[in-house]
CSV table of C-alpha atoms in Angstrom, one decimal:
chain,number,residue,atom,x,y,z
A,1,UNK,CA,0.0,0.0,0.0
A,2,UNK,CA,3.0,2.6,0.7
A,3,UNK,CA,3.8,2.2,-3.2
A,4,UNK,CA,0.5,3.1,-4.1
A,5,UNK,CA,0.1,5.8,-1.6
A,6,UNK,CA,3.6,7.4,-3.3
A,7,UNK,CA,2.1,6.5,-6.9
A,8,UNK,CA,-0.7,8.8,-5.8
A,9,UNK,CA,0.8,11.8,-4.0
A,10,UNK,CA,3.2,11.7,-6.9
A,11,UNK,CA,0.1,11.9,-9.8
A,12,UNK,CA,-1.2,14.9,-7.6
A,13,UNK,CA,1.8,17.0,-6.8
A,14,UNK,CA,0.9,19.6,-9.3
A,15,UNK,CA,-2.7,19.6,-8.5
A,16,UNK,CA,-2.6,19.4,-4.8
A,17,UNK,CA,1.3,20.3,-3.9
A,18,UNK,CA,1.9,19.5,-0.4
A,19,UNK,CA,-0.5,16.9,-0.8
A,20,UNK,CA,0.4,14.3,2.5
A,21,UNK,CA,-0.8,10.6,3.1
A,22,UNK,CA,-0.7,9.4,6.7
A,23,UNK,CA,-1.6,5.5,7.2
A,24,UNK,CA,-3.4,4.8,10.4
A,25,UNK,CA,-3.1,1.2,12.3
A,26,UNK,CA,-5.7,1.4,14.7
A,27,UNK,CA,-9.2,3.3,14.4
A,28,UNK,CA,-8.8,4.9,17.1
A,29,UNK,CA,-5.3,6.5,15.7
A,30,UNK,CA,-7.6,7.9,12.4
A,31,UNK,CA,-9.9,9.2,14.5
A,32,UNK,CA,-7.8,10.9,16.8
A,33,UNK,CA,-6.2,12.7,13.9
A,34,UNK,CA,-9.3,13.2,12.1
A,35,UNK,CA,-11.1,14.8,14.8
A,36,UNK,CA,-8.3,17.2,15.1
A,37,UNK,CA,-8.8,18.2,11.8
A,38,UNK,CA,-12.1,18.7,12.4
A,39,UNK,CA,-11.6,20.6,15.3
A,40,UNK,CA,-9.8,22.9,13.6
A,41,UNK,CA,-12.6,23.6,11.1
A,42,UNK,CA,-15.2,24.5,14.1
A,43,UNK,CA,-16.7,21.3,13.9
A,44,UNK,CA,-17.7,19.8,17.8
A,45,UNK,CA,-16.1,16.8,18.8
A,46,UNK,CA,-19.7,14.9,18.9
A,47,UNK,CA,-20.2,15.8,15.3
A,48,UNK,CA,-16.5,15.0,14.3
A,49,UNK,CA,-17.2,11.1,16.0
A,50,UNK,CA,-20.4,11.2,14.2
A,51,UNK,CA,-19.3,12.1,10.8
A,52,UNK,CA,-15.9,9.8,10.6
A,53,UNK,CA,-17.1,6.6,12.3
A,54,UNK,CA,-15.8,3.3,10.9
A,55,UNK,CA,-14.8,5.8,7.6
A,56,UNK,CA,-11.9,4.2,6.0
A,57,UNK,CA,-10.7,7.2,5.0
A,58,UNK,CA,-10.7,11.1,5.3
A,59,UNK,CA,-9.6,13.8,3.4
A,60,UNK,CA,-9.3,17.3,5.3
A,61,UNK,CA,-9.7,20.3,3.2
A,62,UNK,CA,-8.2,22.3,5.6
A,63,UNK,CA,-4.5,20.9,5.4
A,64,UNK,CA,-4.3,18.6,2.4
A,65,UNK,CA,-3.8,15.3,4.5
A,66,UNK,CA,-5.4,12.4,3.3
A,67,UNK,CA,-6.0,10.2,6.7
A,68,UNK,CA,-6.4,6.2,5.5
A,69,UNK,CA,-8.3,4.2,9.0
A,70,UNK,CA,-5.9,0.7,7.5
A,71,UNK,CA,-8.7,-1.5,9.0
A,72,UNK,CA,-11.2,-0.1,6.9
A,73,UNK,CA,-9.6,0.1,4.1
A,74,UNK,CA,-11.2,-1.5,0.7
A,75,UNK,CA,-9.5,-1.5,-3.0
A,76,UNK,CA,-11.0,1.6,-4.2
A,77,UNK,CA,-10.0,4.0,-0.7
A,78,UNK,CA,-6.8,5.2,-2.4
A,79,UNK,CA,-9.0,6.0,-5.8
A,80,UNK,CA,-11.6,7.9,-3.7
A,81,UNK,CA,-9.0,9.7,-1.8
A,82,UNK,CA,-7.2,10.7,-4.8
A,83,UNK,CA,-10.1,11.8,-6.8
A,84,UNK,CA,-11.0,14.3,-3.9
A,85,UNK,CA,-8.3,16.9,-5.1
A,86,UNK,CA,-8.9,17.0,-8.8
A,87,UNK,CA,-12.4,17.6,-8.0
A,88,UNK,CA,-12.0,19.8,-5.8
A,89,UNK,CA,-10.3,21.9,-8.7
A,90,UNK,CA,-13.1,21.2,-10.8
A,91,UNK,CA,-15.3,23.0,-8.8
A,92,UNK,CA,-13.2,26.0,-7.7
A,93,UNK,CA,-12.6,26.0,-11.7
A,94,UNK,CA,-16.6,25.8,-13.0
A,95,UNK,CA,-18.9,25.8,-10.0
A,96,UNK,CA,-21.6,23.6,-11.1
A,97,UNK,CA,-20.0,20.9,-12.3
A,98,UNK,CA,-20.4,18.5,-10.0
A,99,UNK,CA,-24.1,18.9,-10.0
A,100,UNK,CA,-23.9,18.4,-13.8
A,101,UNK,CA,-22.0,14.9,-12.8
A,102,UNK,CA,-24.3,14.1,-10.1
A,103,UNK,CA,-27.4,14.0,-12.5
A,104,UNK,CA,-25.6,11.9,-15.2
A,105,UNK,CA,-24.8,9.5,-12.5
A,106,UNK,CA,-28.5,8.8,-12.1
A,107,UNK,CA,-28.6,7.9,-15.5
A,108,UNK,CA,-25.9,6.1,-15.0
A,109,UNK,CA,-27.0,4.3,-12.3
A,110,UNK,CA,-29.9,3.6,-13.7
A,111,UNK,CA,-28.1,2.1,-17.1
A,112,UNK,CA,-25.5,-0.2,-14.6
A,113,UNK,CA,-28.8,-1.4,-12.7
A,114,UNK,CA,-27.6,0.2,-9.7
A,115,UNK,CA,-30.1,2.7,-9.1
A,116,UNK,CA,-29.2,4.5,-6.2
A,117,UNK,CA,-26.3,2.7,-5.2
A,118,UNK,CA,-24.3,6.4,-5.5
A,119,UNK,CA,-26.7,9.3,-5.5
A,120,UNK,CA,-28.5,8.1,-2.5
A,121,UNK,CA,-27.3,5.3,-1.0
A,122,UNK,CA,-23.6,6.0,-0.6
A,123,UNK,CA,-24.8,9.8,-0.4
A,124,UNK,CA,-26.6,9.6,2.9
A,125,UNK,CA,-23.7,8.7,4.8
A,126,UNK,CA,-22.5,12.2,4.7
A,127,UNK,CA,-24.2,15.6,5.2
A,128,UNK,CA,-25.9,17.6,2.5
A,129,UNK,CA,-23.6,19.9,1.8
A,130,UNK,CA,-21.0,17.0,0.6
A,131,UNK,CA,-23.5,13.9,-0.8
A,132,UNK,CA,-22.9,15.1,-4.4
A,133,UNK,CA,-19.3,15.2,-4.3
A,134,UNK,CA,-18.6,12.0,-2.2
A,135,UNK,CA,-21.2,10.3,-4.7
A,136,UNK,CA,-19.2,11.4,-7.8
A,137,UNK,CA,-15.7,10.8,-5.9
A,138,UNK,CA,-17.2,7.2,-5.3
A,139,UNK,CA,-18.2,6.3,-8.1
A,140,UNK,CA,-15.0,7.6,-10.0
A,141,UNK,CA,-13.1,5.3,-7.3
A,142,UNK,CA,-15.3,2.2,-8.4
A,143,UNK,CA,-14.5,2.8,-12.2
A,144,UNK,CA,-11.3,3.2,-11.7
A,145,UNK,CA,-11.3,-0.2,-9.3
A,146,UNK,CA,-13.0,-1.9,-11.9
A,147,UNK,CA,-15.8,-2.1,-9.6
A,148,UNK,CA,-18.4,-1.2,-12.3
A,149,UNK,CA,-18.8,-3.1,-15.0
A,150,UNK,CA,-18.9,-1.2,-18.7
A,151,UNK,CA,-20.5,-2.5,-21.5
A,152,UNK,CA,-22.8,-1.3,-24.6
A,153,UNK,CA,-25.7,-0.8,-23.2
A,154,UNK,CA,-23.7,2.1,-20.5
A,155,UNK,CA,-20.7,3.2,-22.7
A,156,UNK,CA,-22.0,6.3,-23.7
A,157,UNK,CA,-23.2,7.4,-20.8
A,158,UNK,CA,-19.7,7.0,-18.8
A,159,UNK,CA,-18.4,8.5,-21.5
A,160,UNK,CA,-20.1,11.4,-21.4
A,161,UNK,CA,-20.0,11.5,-17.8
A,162,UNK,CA,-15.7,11.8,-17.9
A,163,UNK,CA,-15.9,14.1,-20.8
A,164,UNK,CA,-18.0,16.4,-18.6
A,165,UNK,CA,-15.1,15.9,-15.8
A,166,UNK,CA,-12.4,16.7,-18.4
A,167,UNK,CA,-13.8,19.5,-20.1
A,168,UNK,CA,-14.2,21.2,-17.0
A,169,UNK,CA,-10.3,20.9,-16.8
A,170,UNK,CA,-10.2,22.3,-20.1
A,171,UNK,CA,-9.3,19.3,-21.7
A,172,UNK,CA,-10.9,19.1,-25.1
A,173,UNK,CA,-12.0,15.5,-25.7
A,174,UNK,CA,-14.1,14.8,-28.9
A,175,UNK,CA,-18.3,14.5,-28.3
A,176,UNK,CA,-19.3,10.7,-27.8
């Protein structure tokens, strides 16, 4: 895991510089260090506990660490984690993207008969202000894991749903 955590500070030194990774072995180590984190942002220690427990993974705005809870860890944390900065971007760059991704995803769900599985179900763990963005991050991560499968009858639509993501980078990708 410490060669993929390097692989993936390295792909986001321009993006995120300063970028960090800190492992955690124990739970109560992540939560420790997220709650500071936290802390720091105004959040109260109740809603810190409430909002990180059993996460495998948390990414804090605030200071660029990304904080991995190892025992919680599944094969797509590193792609979530890592998606979290370029989308960040995104939206500082053309506000309004990740709605525009969230409602694809959907239709996207809909086409990988998964309805839901993103845009709500994965969504409610986290408060309204973040459900879009951790449902795009998320499902990002599962592509990337090969978690989703892509065939036909869905192509088009997660095509169109990464040439949204690249164009707002200013990327010119040819329509699909």
């Amino acid at each position: 895991i410490a060669k993929s955590v390097a692989n993936v500070v390295k792909a986001l030194k321009d993006i995120a510089p300063g970028l960090k990774v800190v492992l955690h072995d124990t739970e109560e180590s992540f939560e420790n260090a997220a709650y500071k984190v936290n802390k720091k942002l105004g959040l109260s220690e109740a809603r810190a506990k409430k909002d990180l427990g059993g996460r495998a993974f948390y990414f804090g705005k605030g200071d660029h660490v990304i904080h991995i809870n190892l025992p919680k860890t599944q094969s797509n944390t590193l792609f979530h984690e890592g998606t979290h900065p370029i989308l960040n971007v995104v939206e500082e760059l053309r506000p309004g993207t990740i709605d525009a991704m969230f409602d694809q995803l959907v239709a996207i769900e809909k086409a990988i008969g998964e309805q839901g599985k993103y845009t709500e179900d994965f969504a409610s763990k986290y408060g309204e202000s973040q459900r879009k963005m951790e449902a795009v991050t998320e499902f990002i991560a599962d592509v990337a894991d090969g978690k989703v499968k892509i065939d036909e009858s869905n192509l088009a639509k997660i095509r169109r749903f990464f040439a949204t993501l690249l164009k707002s980078l200013g990327i010119n990708v040819k329509s699909f």
